[in-house]
Coordinates of C-alpha atoms in Angstrom, one line a residue:
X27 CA 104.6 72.6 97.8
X28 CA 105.1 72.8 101.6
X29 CA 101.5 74.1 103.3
X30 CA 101.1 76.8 105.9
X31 CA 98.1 78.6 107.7
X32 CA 95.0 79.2 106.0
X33 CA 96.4 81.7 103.0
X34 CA 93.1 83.0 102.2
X35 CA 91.7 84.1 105.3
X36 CA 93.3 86.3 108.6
X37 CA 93.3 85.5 111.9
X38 CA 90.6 87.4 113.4
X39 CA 92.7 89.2 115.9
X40 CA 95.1 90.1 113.5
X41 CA 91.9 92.0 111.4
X42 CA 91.0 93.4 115.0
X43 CA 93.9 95.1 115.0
X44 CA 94.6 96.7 111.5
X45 CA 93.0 99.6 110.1
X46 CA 89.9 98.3 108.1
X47 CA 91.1 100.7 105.2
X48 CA 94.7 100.8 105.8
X49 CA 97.1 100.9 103.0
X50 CA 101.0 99.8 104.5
X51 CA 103.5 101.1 102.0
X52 CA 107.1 99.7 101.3
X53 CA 109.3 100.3 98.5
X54 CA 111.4 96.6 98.1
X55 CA 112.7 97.6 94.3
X56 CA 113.6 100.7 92.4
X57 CA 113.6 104.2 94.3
X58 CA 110.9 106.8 93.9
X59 CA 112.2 109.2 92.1
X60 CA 109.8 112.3 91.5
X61 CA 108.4 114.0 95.2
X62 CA 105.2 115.2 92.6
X63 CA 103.7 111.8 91.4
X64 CA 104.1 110.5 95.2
X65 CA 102.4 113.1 96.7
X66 CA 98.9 112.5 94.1
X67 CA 99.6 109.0 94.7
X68 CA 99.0 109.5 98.7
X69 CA 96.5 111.7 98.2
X70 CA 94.4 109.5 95.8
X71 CA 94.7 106.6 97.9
X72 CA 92.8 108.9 100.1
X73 CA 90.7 110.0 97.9
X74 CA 89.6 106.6 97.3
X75 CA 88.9 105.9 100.8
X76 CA 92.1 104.3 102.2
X77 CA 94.5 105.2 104.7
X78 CA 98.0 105.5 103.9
X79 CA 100.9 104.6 106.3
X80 CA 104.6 104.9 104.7
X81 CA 107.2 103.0 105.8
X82 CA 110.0 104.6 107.3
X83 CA 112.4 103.8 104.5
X84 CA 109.8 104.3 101.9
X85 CA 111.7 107.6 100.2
X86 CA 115.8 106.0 100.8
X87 CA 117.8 105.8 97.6
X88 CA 121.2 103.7 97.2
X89 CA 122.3 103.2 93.7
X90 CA 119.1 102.3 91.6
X91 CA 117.1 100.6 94.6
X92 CA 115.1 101.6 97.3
X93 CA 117.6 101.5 99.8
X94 CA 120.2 98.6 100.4
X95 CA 119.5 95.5 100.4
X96 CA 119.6 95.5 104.0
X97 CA 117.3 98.5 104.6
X98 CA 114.4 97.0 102.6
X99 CA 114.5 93.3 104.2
X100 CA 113.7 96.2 107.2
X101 CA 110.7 97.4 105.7
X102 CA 109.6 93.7 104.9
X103 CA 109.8 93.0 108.4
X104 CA 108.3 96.1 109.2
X105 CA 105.4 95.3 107.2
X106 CA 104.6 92.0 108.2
X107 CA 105.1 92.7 112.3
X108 CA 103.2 96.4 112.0
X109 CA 99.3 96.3 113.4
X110 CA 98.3 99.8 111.8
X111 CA 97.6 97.9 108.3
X112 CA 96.5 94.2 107.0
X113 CA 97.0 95.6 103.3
X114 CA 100.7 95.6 102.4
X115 CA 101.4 98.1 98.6
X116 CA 104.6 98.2 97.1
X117 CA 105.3 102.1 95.8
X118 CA 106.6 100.9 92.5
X119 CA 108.5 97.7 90.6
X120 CA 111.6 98.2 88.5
X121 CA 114.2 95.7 89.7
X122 CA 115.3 94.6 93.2
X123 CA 113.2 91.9 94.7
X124 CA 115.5 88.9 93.7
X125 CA 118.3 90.2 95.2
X126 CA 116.5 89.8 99.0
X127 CA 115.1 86.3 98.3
X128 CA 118.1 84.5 100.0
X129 CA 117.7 86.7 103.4
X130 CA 114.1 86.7 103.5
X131 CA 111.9 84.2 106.0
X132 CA 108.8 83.2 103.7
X133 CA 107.0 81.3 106.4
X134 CA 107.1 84.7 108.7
X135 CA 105.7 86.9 105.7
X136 CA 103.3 84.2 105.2
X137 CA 102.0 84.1 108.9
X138 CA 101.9 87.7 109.0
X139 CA 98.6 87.3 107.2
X140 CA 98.7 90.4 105.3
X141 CA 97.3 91.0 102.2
X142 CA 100.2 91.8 100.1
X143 CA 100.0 93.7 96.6
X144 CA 102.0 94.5 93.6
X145 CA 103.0 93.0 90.0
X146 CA 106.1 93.9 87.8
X147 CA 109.0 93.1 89.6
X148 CA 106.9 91.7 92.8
X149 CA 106.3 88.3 90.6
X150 CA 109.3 87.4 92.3
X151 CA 107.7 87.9 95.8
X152 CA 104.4 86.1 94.0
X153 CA 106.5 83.0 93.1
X154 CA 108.4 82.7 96.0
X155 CA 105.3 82.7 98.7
X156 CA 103.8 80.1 96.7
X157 CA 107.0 78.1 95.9
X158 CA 108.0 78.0 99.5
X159 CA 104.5 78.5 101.6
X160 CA 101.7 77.7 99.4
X161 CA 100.5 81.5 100.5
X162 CA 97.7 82.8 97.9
X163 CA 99.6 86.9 97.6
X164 CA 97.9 89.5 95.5
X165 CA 98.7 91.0 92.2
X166 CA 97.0 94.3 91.6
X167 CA 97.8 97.7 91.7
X168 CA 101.0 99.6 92.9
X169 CA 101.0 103.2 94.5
X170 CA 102.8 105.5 91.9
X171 CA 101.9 103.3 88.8
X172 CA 97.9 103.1 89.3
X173 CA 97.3 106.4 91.8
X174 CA 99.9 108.1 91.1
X175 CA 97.6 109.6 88.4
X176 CA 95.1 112.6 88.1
X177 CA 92.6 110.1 87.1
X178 CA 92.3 107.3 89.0
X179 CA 90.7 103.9 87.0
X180 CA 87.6 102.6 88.3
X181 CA 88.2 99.4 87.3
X182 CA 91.8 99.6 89.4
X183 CA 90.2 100.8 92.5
X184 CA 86.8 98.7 92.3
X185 CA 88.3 95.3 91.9
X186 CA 91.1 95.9 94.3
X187 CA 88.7 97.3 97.5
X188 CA 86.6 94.0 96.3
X189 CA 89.7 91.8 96.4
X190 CA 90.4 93.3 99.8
X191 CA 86.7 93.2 101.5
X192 CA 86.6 89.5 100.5
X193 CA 83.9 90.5 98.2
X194 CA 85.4 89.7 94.8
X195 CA 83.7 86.5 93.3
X196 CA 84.1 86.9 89.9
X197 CA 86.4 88.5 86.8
X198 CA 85.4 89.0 83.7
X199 CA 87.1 89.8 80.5
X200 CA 86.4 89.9 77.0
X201 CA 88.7 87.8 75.3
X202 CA 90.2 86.8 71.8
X203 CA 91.6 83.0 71.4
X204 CA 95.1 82.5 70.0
X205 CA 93.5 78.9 68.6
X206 CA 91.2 79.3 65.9
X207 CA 87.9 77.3 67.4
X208 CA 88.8 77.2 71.0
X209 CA 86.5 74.7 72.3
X210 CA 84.6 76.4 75.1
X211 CA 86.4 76.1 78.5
X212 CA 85.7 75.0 82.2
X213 CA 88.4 74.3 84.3
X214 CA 90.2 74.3 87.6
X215 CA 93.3 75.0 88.9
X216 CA 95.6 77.1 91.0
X217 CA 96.5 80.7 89.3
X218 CA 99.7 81.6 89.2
X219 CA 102.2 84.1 86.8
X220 CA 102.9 87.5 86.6
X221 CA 105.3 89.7 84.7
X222 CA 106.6 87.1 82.4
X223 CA 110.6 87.9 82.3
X224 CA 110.5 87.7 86.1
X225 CA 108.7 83.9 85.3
X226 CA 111.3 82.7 83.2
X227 CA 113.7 84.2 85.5
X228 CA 112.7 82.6 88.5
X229 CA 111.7 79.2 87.5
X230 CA 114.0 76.4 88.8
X231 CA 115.4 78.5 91.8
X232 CA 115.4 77.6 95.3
X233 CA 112.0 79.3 95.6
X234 CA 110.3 78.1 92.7
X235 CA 112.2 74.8 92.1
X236 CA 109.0 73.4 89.9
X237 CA 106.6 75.0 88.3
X238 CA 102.8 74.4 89.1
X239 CA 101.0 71.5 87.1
X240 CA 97.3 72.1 85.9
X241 CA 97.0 75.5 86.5
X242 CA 96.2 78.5 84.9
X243 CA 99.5 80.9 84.2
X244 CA 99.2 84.4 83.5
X245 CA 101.5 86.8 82.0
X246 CA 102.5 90.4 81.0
X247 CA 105.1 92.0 80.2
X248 CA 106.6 95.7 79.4
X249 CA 109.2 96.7 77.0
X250 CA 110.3 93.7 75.5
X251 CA 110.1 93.5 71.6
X252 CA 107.8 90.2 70.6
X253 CA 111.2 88.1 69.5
X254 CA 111.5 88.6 73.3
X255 CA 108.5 88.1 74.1
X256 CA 108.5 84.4 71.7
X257 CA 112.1 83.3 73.3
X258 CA 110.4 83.7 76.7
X259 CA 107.4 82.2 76.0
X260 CA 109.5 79.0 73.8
X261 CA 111.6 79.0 77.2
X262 CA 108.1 78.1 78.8
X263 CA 107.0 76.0 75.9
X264 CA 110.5 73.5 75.6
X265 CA 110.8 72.9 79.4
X266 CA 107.1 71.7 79.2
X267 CA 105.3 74.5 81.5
X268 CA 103.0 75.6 79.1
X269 CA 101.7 72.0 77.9
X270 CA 101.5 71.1 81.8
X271 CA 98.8 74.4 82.0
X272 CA 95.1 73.9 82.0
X273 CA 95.4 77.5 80.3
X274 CA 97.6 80.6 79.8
X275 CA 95.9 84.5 79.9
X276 CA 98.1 86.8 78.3
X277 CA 97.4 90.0 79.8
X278 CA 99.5 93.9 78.5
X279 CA 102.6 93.5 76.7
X280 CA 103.4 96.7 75.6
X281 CA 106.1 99.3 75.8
X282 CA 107.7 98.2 72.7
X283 CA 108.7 99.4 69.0
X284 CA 108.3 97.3 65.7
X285 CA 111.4 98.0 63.9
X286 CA 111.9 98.0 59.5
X287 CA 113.2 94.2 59.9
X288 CA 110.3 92.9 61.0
X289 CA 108.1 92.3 58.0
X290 CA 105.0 91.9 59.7
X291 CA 106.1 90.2 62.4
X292 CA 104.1 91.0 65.1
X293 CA 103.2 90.0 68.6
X294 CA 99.7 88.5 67.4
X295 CA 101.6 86.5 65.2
X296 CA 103.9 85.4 68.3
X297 CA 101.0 84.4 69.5
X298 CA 99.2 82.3 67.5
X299 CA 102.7 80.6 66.6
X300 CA 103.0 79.8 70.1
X301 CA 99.3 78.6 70.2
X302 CA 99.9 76.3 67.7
X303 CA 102.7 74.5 68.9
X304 CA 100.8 73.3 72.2
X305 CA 97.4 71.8 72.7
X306 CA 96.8 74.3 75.7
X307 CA 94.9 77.1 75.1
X308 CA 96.1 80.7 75.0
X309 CA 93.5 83.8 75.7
X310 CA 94.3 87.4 75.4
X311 CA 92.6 90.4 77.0
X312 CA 93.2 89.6 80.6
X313 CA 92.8 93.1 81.6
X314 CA 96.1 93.4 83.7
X315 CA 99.9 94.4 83.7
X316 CA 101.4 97.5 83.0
X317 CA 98.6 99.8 81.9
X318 CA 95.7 102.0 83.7
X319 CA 92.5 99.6 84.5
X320 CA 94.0 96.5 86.0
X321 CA 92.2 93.3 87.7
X322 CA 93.6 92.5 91.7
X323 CA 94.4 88.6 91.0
X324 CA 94.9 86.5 93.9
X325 CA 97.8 84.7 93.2
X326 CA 98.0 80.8 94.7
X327 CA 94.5 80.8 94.5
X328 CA 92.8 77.8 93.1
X329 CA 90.1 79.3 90.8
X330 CA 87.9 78.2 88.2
X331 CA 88.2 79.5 84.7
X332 CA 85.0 79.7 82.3
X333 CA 84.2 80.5 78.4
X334 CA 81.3 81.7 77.1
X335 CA 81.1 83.2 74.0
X336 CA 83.7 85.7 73.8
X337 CA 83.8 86.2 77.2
X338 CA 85.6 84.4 79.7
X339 CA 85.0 84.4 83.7
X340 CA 87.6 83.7 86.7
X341 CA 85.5 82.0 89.3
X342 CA 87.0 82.8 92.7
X343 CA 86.6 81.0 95.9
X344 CA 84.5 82.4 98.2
X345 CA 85.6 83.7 101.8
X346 CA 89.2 83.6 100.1
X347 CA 90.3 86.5 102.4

């Protein structure tokens, strides 16, 4: 993958500049819909010691996006060229980000030095940064999903004023192995993933055109029943992603309904089917994806993962912001 400026850490006169708790807010997918949960959302970010600024075409509704396609390349641009915030927030996912990848100038986002943030639908901005730039992104909480609620996690809001401060060194999470007598693990590599429909979705474009080697892939997922889930994650498995991982961290996958045909299949099973087709190993209970109490992961970063006991550790770089 092509290199750019140091991803992990600002220029200083760009930190000058910014708010030190500055929150920039864009809406690059589906529209905000409801006035009420926006207006706790801004408040909570203020409550929790940030500083909101909303884009102007934060609110703009065409069809089922934010806006056209044109108006929230806009707000990209805005974001990245605006000095009031380093932090960049998307309001929500849903669906839209694929349709501005063709438009958008990576290496400008990237240069920008911003600290962008999201998951859902922003996997696609995730993969793209790193396919094209190498740029270590951020995927953490959104602004109506995680304080768009009258309680706030703890978890949500520590890790992701850690992430930001450059303060987060280490995440841990109790896990349960897919493998039955998962050898302990200590490995390296560079952390990628995200919502795993967007993965398989944007694999093999012009902004992913390989996949990483030896790294450590996480995924979620929302709404998709676990045959979904397994054609996905065989999609992964045939093309030889999975087996090319140092290890995969299977994060929330809910949102679904078993149905009368199942039988007992369940997504556990999917699971440990998967796990024993590949000699990679497969953790659940990476606390992150569509749920309250997420983990801010910095995507693109290469990161050490650990095992001990049931508990396993990702071992961040330090100064990586």
């Amino acid at each position: 993958m092509p290199s750019t400026n140091n991803p992990h850490k600002p220029n200083d006169a760009a930190r000058g500049k910014a708010s030190a708790n500055g929150v920039y807010l864009i809406s690059p997918s589906g529209a905000i819909e409801d006035q009420a949960p926006y207006s706790l959302a801004m408040q909570q970010l203020i409550n929790h010691g940030w500083t909101p600024y909303a884009d102007p075409g934060l609110k703009a509704r065409w069809q089922r996006f934010a806006g056209t396609d044109t108006q929230r390349i806009g707000a990209l641009e805005r974001a990245a060229k605006q000095n009031k915030a380093r932090m960049v927030m998307m309001t929500r996912g849903g669906y839209g980000w694929m349709r501005l990848l063709p438009r958008l100038n990576f290496k400008a986002l990237a240069d920008a030095d911003k600290f962008w943030v999201g998951f859902s639908d922003t996997t696609a901005f995730h993969l793209a940064m790193l396919g094209t730039t190498s740029s270590v992104t951020w995927a953490g909480p959104m602004l109506l999903d995680d304080f768009g609620q009258q309680e706030v996690d703890e978890t949500t809001s520590g890790c992701l004023r850690e992430a930001f401060e450059g303060k987060l060194e280490v995440l841990g999470f109790r896990y349960k192995a897919c493998t039955p007598n998962m050898a302990a693990l200590d490995e390296r590599g560079v952390l990628w993933g995200g919502n795993l429909s967007m993965v398989c979705g944007m694999i093999g474009s012009p902004w992913l055109t390989k996949a990483p080697e030896a790294g450590i892939l996480f995924l979620e997922d929302v709404g998709e029943h676990p045959y979904e889930i397994e054609r996905m994650l065989l999609r992964l498995l045939y093309s030889g992603i999975i087996d090319a991982q140092k290890a995969v961290l299977l994060g929330s996958f809910n949102g679904y309904s078993l149905r009368s045909n199942d039988r007992g299949y369940t997504l556990q099973k999917v699971f440990r089917w998967i796990a024993s087709q590949t000699k990679v190993p497969l953790l659940e209970g990476l606390p992150f994806g569509h749920q309250q109490g997420k983990v801010c992961l910095p995507h693109g970063m290469r990161l050490g993962l650990a095992t001990e006991g049931r508990q396993a550790f990702l071992l961040l770089d330090q100064g990586h912001v």
